[in-house]
């Protein structure tokens, strides 16, 4: 950036700074609670679009209008870059490629997932169903949520990646070089792109200012649906620690306004996750609980309407408690419950 964003910089001023650097936010509508998704047009050679929006006529219409406001068309796109695998970021990929002939760049681990999107969504759904059943979600709710997930697939898209990217690679455009950084946690494929010279980070959903990025418990890329679940929140915290160390003046997120102080935001996220884990520990100390029971107590009806999201939140924080030796898990009749570990006599004396 030629000018530096200060803490008092307004969102409009921050977007103007990004525009000076040739990066323009294109917010597109989604059918999801998170609201609009930010795609970014980079005025460079090749002409580059980061993320696509969901597969909907409304999103496509708004994308065309946003490009036209910049004097551009879909047919002029030369490179499409994908930050991660979620539907609101990949949904228009096939349409845009067919109309433009653009190259597609994405994390190498994501290449086979995008190539056979439908089959991989099948595997994701089986993984999620088994996880929900194991952690106490009622069977009828699991069936209903599986049907909803199947309907949501229409918002996504397959795509052929022509430029596989590895963690640490560079993506070289005429006027800038973007460092490719894999930051799993919100999804297994989260990738951020750092313009080190301008100190601009295009972050996808790795960092969002107005809400915390959900650490979804996702099937590892390429793994069998029966694989042991990953520890998504622990991975996400490790990713945020790595991002915190970056020299960044302006972060462009996948949703909401630009972030001017990524280090303070990350510190706030660390504190939030610690508070949430401690709150769950107090609940578990009252007696063994399933993850779904914890979610119902924490979020009430939201644990029904957003069962997988809230279940992922609980499991992420309980993973921290298990890692720290404060909680253990046991399985009875195929259902996992969490119980507090009694402090040692030495620990009680020290307290």
Tab-separated table of C-alpha atoms in Angstrom:
chain	number	residue	atom	x	y	z
A	1	UNK	CA	0.000	0.000	0.000
A	2	UNK	CA	1.244	3.457	-0.810
A	3	UNK	CA	-0.727	4.796	2.142
A	4	UNK	CA	-0.928	3.039	5.480
A	5	UNK	CA	-4.216	2.172	7.190
A	6	UNK	CA	-4.424	3.585	10.724
A	7	UNK	CA	-6.632	2.236	13.535
A	8	UNK	CA	-9.066	5.120	13.035
A	9	UNK	CA	-9.388	4.460	9.297
A	10	UNK	CA	-13.024	3.947	8.296
A	11	UNK	CA	-14.145	0.890	6.283
A	12	UNK	CA	-14.720	3.148	3.286
A	13	UNK	CA	-11.215	4.583	3.562
A	14	UNK	CA	-9.762	1.084	3.946
A	15	UNK	CA	-11.545	-0.074	0.797
A	16	UNK	CA	-10.209	3.006	-0.994
A	17	UNK	CA	-6.689	2.035	0.072
A	18	UNK	CA	-7.248	-1.446	-1.335
A	19	UNK	CA	-8.587	0.072	-4.565
A	20	UNK	CA	-5.446	2.206	-4.855
A	21	UNK	CA	-3.558	-1.086	-4.789
A	22	UNK	CA	-5.801	-2.445	-7.558
A	23	UNK	CA	-7.995	-4.664	-5.357
A	24	UNK	CA	-11.747	-4.055	-5.472
A	25	UNK	CA	-14.296	-5.683	-3.161
A	26	UNK	CA	-17.326	-7.196	-4.916
A	27	UNK	CA	-19.857	-8.237	-2.219
A	28	UNK	CA	-22.338	-10.801	-3.560
A	29	UNK	CA	-25.571	-12.115	-2.013
A	30	UNK	CA	-25.735	-15.597	-0.483
A	31	UNK	CA	-28.627	-17.686	0.860
A	32	UNK	CA	-26.758	-18.227	4.123
A	33	UNK	CA	-27.036	-16.543	7.530
A	34	UNK	CA	-23.569	-15.050	7.150
A	35	UNK	CA	-24.915	-12.707	4.483
A	36	UNK	CA	-22.912	-11.357	1.579
A	37	UNK	CA	-19.617	-12.892	0.537
A	38	UNK	CA	-16.714	-10.710	-0.528
A	39	UNK	CA	-15.120	-11.539	-3.851
A	40	UNK	CA	-12.145	-9.430	-4.913
A	41	UNK	CA	-11.216	-8.229	-8.384
A	42	UNK	CA	-7.499	-7.609	-8.808
A	43	UNK	CA	-6.788	-5.211	-11.673
A	44	UNK	CA	-3.568	-6.744	-12.918
A	45	UNK	CA	-2.324	-9.131	-15.545
A	46	UNK	CA	-3.834	-11.644	-15.536
A	47	UNK	CA	-7.137	-10.017	-14.563
A	48	UNK	CA	-7.920	-11.935	-11.369
A	49	UNK	CA	-11.038	-12.723	-9.347
A	50	UNK	CA	-10.631	-14.134	-5.849
A	51	UNK	CA	-13.613	-16.377	-5.005
A	52	UNK	CA	-16.837	-16.530	-6.994
A	53	UNK	CA	-19.934	-16.301	-4.797
A	54	UNK	CA	-22.635	-19.001	-4.644
A	55	UNK	CA	-24.233	-20.645	-7.662
A	56	UNK	CA	-27.317	-18.445	-8.001
A	57	UNK	CA	-28.763	-16.226	-10.690
A	58	UNK	CA	-28.883	-13.307	-8.257
A	59	UNK	CA	-25.198	-13.628	-7.378
A	60	UNK	CA	-24.272	-13.931	-11.060
A	61	UNK	CA	-26.308	-10.841	-11.966
A	62	UNK	CA	-24.716	-8.801	-9.201
A	63	UNK	CA	-21.247	-9.996	-10.170
A	64	UNK	CA	-21.829	-8.911	-13.756
A	65	UNK	CA	-23.018	-5.491	-12.601
A	66	UNK	CA	-20.082	-5.092	-10.216
A	67	UNK	CA	-17.625	-5.965	-12.977
A	68	UNK	CA	-19.377	-3.597	-15.388
A	69	UNK	CA	-18.955	-0.788	-12.856
A	70	UNK	CA	-15.206	-1.397	-13.207
A	71	UNK	CA	-15.448	-1.501	-17.007
A	72	UNK	CA	-14.990	-5.270	-17.019
A	73	UNK	CA	-16.935	-8.385	-18.036
A	74	UNK	CA	-16.901	-12.007	-16.967
A	75	UNK	CA	-15.442	-12.907	-20.351
A	76	UNK	CA	-12.340	-10.804	-19.556
A	77	UNK	CA	-11.435	-12.756	-16.420
A	78	UNK	CA	-8.122	-14.573	-16.861
A	79	UNK	CA	-7.495	-16.108	-13.435
A	80	UNK	CA	-9.874	-17.245	-10.673
A	81	UNK	CA	-8.360	-17.906	-7.251
A	82	UNK	CA	-10.205	-19.983	-4.630
A	83	UNK	CA	-9.603	-19.390	-0.916
A	84	UNK	CA	-11.421	-22.489	0.359
A	85	UNK	CA	-14.042	-25.126	-0.343
A	86	UNK	CA	-17.244	-23.624	1.065
A	87	UNK	CA	-20.235	-23.167	-1.230
A	88	UNK	CA	-20.405	-19.372	-1.099
A	89	UNK	CA	-16.812	-19.164	-2.330
A	90	UNK	CA	-16.864	-21.710	-5.176
A	91	UNK	CA	-20.449	-21.811	-6.442
A	92	UNK	CA	-20.078	-19.844	-9.695
A	93	UNK	CA	-16.731	-21.404	-10.585
A	94	UNK	CA	-17.910	-23.641	-13.421
A	95	UNK	CA	-20.056	-20.926	-15.018
A	96	UNK	CA	-17.310	-18.310	-14.847
A	97	UNK	CA	-14.693	-20.640	-16.308
A	98	UNK	CA	-16.961	-21.704	-19.160
A	99	UNK	CA	-17.698	-18.084	-20.046
A	100	UNK	CA	-14.187	-16.699	-19.623
A	101	UNK	CA	-11.771	-19.569	-20.179
A	102	UNK	CA	-9.940	-18.363	-17.052
A	103	UNK	CA	-7.271	-20.396	-15.337
A	104	UNK	CA	-8.137	-21.613	-11.817
A	105	UNK	CA	-5.710	-21.469	-8.888
A	106	UNK	CA	-6.344	-23.256	-5.586
A	107	UNK	CA	-4.526	-25.167	-2.874
A	108	UNK	CA	-3.160	-28.437	-4.230
A	109	UNK	CA	-5.022	-30.414	-1.548
A	110	UNK	CA	-8.291	-28.968	-2.870
A	111	UNK	CA	-7.754	-30.037	-6.499
A	112	UNK	CA	-9.411	-33.503	-6.314
A	113	UNK	CA	-12.214	-32.156	-4.102
A	114	UNK	CA	-13.244	-29.576	-6.688
A	115	UNK	CA	-12.784	-32.006	-9.568
A	116	UNK	CA	-15.471	-34.319	-8.151
A	117	UNK	CA	-17.505	-31.969	-5.996
A	118	UNK	CA	-20.669	-34.088	-5.816
A	119	UNK	CA	-18.922	-37.264	-4.677
A	120	UNK	CA	-16.914	-35.349	-2.105
A	121	UNK	CA	-20.055	-33.718	-0.762
A	122	UNK	CA	-21.511	-37.217	-0.381
A	123	UNK	CA	-18.500	-38.196	1.695
A	124	UNK	CA	-18.751	-34.978	3.718
A	125	UNK	CA	-22.405	-35.705	4.484
A	126	UNK	CA	-21.654	-39.263	5.626
A	127	UNK	CA	-18.854	-37.975	7.831
A	128	UNK	CA	-21.145	-35.327	9.341
A	129	UNK	CA	-23.976	-37.790	9.905
A	130	UNK	CA	-21.723	-40.214	11.780
A	131	UNK	CA	-20.298	-37.374	13.860
A	132	UNK	CA	-23.726	-36.065	14.843
A	133	UNK	CA	-24.975	-39.515	15.834
A	134	UNK	CA	-21.845	-40.182	17.899
A	135	UNK	CA	-22.262	-36.945	19.831
A	136	UNK	CA	-25.898	-37.217	20.789
A	137	UNK	CA	-27.848	-35.459	18.045
A	138	UNK	CA	-31.269	-37.195	17.835
A	139	UNK	CA	-31.685	-39.546	14.875
A	140	UNK	CA	-34.689	-37.719	13.410
A	141	UNK	CA	-32.779	-34.447	13.472
A	142	UNK	CA	-29.805	-36.061	11.749
A	143	UNK	CA	-32.071	-37.267	8.941
A	144	UNK	CA	-33.617	-33.805	8.541
A	145	UNK	CA	-30.244	-32.085	8.516
A	146	UNK	CA	-28.924	-34.538	5.938
A	147	UNK	CA	-31.817	-33.558	3.646
A	148	UNK	CA	-31.075	-29.855	4.137
A	149	UNK	CA	-27.383	-30.400	3.379
A	150	UNK	CA	-28.257	-32.239	0.169
A	151	UNK	CA	-30.435	-29.337	-0.958
A	152	UNK	CA	-27.633	-26.860	-0.278
A	153	UNK	CA	-25.327	-28.576	-2.759
A	154	UNK	CA	-26.974	-26.693	-5.607
A	155	UNK	CA	-25.187	-23.563	-4.387
A	156	UNK	CA	-21.792	-25.189	-5.067
A	157	UNK	CA	-19.844	-26.213	-8.143
A	158	UNK	CA	-17.205	-28.541	-9.488
A	159	UNK	CA	-14.142	-27.095	-11.138
A	160	UNK	CA	-10.851	-28.053	-12.733
A	161	UNK	CA	-7.849	-26.444	-11.043
A	162	UNK	CA	-5.163	-25.561	-13.594
A	163	UNK	CA	-2.740	-23.902	-11.145
A	164	UNK	CA	-2.317	-26.046	-8.012
A	165	UNK	CA	-0.764	-24.042	-5.182
A	166	UNK	CA	1.308	-25.344	-2.304
A	167	UNK	CA	1.759	-23.725	1.069
A	168	UNK	CA	4.577	-21.196	0.724
A	169	UNK	CA	4.323	-20.841	-3.057
A	170	UNK	CA	4.017	-17.483	-4.771
A	171	UNK	CA	1.326	-16.460	-7.217
A	172	UNK	CA	2.994	-14.016	-9.583
A	173	UNK	CA	1.012	-11.333	-11.376
A	174	UNK	CA	2.499	-8.541	-13.452
A	175	UNK	CA	2.450	-5.905	-10.694
A	176	UNK	CA	2.418	-7.993	-7.539
A	177	UNK	CA	3.432	-11.253	-5.936
A	178	UNK	CA	1.050	-13.045	-3.593
A	179	UNK	CA	2.454	-15.436	-1.003
A	180	UNK	CA	0.279	-18.558	-0.646
A	181	UNK	CA	-0.302	-19.585	2.989
A	182	UNK	CA	-2.369	-22.601	4.048
A	183	UNK	CA	-4.349	-21.767	7.195
A	184	UNK	CA	-6.651	-24.730	8.039
A	185	UNK	CA	-9.256	-24.540	10.783
A	186	UNK	CA	-12.395	-22.883	9.475
A	187	UNK	CA	-12.114	-25.462	6.698
A	188	UNK	CA	-9.351	-27.915	5.791
A	189	UNK	CA	-8.493	-25.885	2.678
A	190	UNK	CA	-8.403	-22.308	4.001
A	191	UNK	CA	-5.766	-20.383	2.082
A	192	UNK	CA	-4.735	-16.747	2.495
A	193	UNK	CA	-2.793	-14.621	0.036
A	194	UNK	CA	-0.241	-12.086	1.244
A	195	UNK	CA	1.070	-9.156	-0.799
A	196	UNK	CA	4.189	-8.622	1.283
A	197	UNK	CA	5.263	-5.414	-0.455
A	198	UNK	CA	1.901	-3.705	0.055
A	199	UNK	CA	1.212	-5.437	3.413
A	200	UNK	CA	-2.229	-6.578	2.249
A	201	UNK	CA	-3.663	-9.951	3.219
A	202	UNK	CA	-6.602	-11.454	1.319
A	203	UNK	CA	-7.887	-13.737	4.058
A	204	UNK	CA	-11.023	-15.518	2.851
A	205	UNK	CA	-12.874	-16.738	5.949
A	206	UNK	CA	-9.714	-17.291	7.975
A	207	UNK	CA	-10.303	-13.927	9.676
A	208	UNK	CA	-13.589	-12.016	9.806
A	209	UNK	CA	-13.949	-8.852	11.831
A	210	UNK	CA	-17.569	-8.767	12.969
A	211	UNK	CA	-18.019	-12.485	13.740
A	212	UNK	CA	-15.696	-15.310	14.703
A	213	UNK	CA	-14.909	-17.782	11.939
A	214	UNK	CA	-16.515	-21.087	12.852
A	215	UNK	CA	-14.019	-23.957	13.202
A	216	UNK	CA	-16.141	-26.515	11.364
A	217	UNK	CA	-15.281	-30.136	12.079
A	218	UNK	CA	-14.730	-31.231	8.480
A	219	UNK	CA	-13.653	-34.448	6.853
A	220	UNK	CA	-9.948	-34.118	6.025
A	221	UNK	CA	-9.462	-33.600	2.307
A	222	UNK	CA	-9.268	-36.936	0.527
A	223	UNK	CA	-10.005	-38.980	3.646
A	224	UNK	CA	-12.566	-41.762	3.970
A	225	UNK	CA	-15.862	-40.675	5.630
A	226	UNK	CA	-15.075	-43.001	8.541
A	227	UNK	CA	-11.851	-41.182	9.414
A	228	UNK	CA	-11.303	-40.035	12.994
A	229	UNK	CA	-12.514	-36.475	13.366
A	230	UNK	CA	-9.862	-33.745	13.240
A	231	UNK	CA	-9.406	-31.175	15.995
A	232	UNK	CA	-10.577	-28.182	14.000
A	233	UNK	CA	-10.362	-25.478	16.669
A	234	UNK	CA	-6.899	-26.491	17.805
A	235	UNK	CA	-5.770	-26.378	14.156
A	236	UNK	CA	-7.456	-23.009	13.722
A	237	UNK	CA	-5.754	-21.528	16.776
A	238	UNK	CA	-2.386	-22.713	15.445
A	239	UNK	CA	-3.220	-21.090	12.103
A	240	UNK	CA	-4.149	-17.803	13.772
A	241	UNK	CA	-0.877	-17.846	15.713
A	242	UNK	CA	1.004	-18.076	12.417
A	243	UNK	CA	-1.084	-15.283	10.875
A	244	UNK	CA	-0.583	-13.068	13.917
A	245	UNK	CA	3.151	-12.963	13.180
A	246	UNK	CA	2.645	-11.589	9.654
A	247	UNK	CA	3.516	-7.980	8.828
A	248	UNK	CA	0.080	-6.882	7.614
A	249	UNK	CA	-1.453	-3.412	7.436
A	250	UNK	CA	-4.794	-4.294	5.837
A	251	UNK	CA	-6.714	-7.581	5.861
A	252	UNK	CA	-9.489	-8.178	3.325
A	253	UNK	CA	-11.890	-10.808	4.695
A	254	UNK	CA	-14.408	-13.069	2.976
A	255	UNK	CA	-17.288	-11.355	4.785
A	256	UNK	CA	-17.756	-7.890	6.223
A	257	UNK	CA	-15.452	-4.892	6.399
A	258	UNK	CA	-11.661	-4.730	6.123
A	259	UNK	CA	-9.620	-5.499	9.236
A	260	UNK	CA	-7.060	-2.857	10.234
A	261	UNK	CA	-5.395	-4.569	13.214
A	262	UNK	CA	-5.272	-8.317	12.702
A	263	UNK	CA	-3.125	-8.908	15.783
A	264	UNK	CA	-5.620	-7.333	18.191
A	265	UNK	CA	-8.471	-9.202	16.511
A	266	UNK	CA	-6.630	-12.516	16.836
A	267	UNK	CA	-5.857	-11.834	20.501
A	268	UNK	CA	-9.572	-11.181	21.052
A	269	UNK	CA	-10.396	-14.484	19.370
A	270	UNK	CA	-7.926	-16.331	21.613
A	271	UNK	CA	-9.544	-14.790	24.705
A	272	UNK	CA	-13.043	-15.632	23.452
A	273	UNK	CA	-12.172	-19.271	22.838
A	274	UNK	CA	-10.578	-19.528	26.283
A	275	UNK	CA	-13.711	-18.078	27.944
A	276	UNK	CA	-15.964	-20.422	26.015
A	277	UNK	CA	-13.871	-23.473	26.925
A	278	UNK	CA	-13.963	-22.499	30.606
A	279	UNK	CA	-17.725	-22.055	30.480
A	280	UNK	CA	-18.123	-25.530	29.023
A	281	UNK	CA	-15.821	-26.946	31.680
A	282	UNK	CA	-18.111	-25.601	34.407
A	283	UNK	CA	-21.069	-27.288	32.714
A	284	UNK	CA	-19.252	-30.613	32.399
A	285	UNK	CA	-18.295	-30.495	36.077
A	286	UNK	CA	-22.006	-30.835	36.872
A	287	UNK	CA	-22.008	-34.289	35.279
A	288	UNK	CA	-21.104	-36.148	32.065
A	289	UNK	CA	-22.614	-34.537	28.962
A	290	UNK	CA	-22.759	-35.188	25.237
A	291	UNK	CA	-21.603	-32.446	22.892
A	292	UNK	CA	-25.207	-31.966	21.766
A	293	UNK	CA	-26.376	-31.510	25.363
A	294	UNK	CA	-23.710	-28.873	25.870
A	295	UNK	CA	-24.778	-27.127	22.674
A	296	UNK	CA	-28.436	-27.093	23.740
A	297	UNK	CA	-27.493	-25.529	27.067
A	298	UNK	CA	-25.190	-22.979	25.446
A	299	UNK	CA	-27.322	-21.913	22.485
A	300	UNK	CA	-30.854	-23.217	23.009
A	301	UNK	CA	-32.866	-23.562	19.800
A	302	UNK	CA	-29.874	-22.584	17.672
A	303	UNK	CA	-28.447	-25.996	18.542
A	304	UNK	CA	-31.403	-27.433	16.620
A	305	UNK	CA	-31.538	-25.091	13.646
A	306	UNK	CA	-27.749	-24.943	13.349
A	307	UNK	CA	-26.895	-28.291	14.874
A	308	UNK	CA	-23.668	-28.995	12.999
A	309	UNK	CA	-22.251	-25.515	13.495
A	310	UNK	CA	-22.912	-25.528	17.243
A	311	UNK	CA	-21.708	-29.124	17.564
A	312	UNK	CA	-18.437	-28.116	15.877
A	313	UNK	CA	-18.093	-25.230	18.339
A	314	UNK	CA	-18.552	-27.539	21.324
A	315	UNK	CA	-16.187	-30.213	20.056
A	316	UNK	CA	-13.505	-27.647	19.312
A	317	UNK	CA	-13.561	-26.265	22.832
A	318	UNK	CA	-13.837	-29.651	24.494
A	319	UNK	CA	-10.781	-30.730	22.495
A	320	UNK	CA	-8.876	-27.953	24.257
A	321	UNK	CA	-10.093	-29.171	27.654
A	322	UNK	CA	-9.131	-32.768	26.829
A	323	UNK	CA	-5.716	-31.644	25.612
A	324	UNK	CA	-5.187	-29.729	28.847
A	325	UNK	CA	-6.127	-32.747	30.971
A	326	UNK	CA	-9.289	-31.170	32.384
A	327	UNK	CA	-11.841	-33.390	30.634
A	328	UNK	CA	-11.922	-36.928	29.316
A	329	UNK	CA	-14.294	-38.630	26.914
A	330	UNK	CA	-15.923	-42.027	27.125
A	331	UNK	CA	-18.187	-43.942	24.768
A	332	UNK	CA	-21.262	-45.898	25.821
A	333	UNK	CA	-23.591	-47.532	23.272
A	334	UNK	CA	-21.882	-45.589	20.494
A	335	UNK	CA	-22.474	-42.161	22.089
A	336	UNK	CA	-19.577	-40.043	23.349
A	337	UNK	CA	-19.842	-38.205	26.661
A	338	UNK	CA	-17.449	-35.790	28.302
A	339	UNK	CA	-16.706	-35.714	32.007
A	340	UNK	CA	-14.456	-33.591	34.170
A	341	UNK	CA	-11.191	-34.969	35.433
A	342	UNK	CA	-10.911	-34.579	39.201
A	343	UNK	CA	-7.914	-32.455	40.228
A	344	UNK	CA	-5.102	-34.252	41.963
A	345	UNK	CA	-4.705	-33.782	45.726
A	346	UNK	CA	-1.473	-31.882	44.991
A	347	UNK	CA	-3.365	-29.616	42.601
A	348	UNK	CA	-6.079	-28.968	45.197
A	349	UNK	CA	-3.458	-28.115	47.814
A	350	UNK	CA	-1.734	-25.744	45.401
A	351	UNK	CA	-5.077	-24.066	44.616
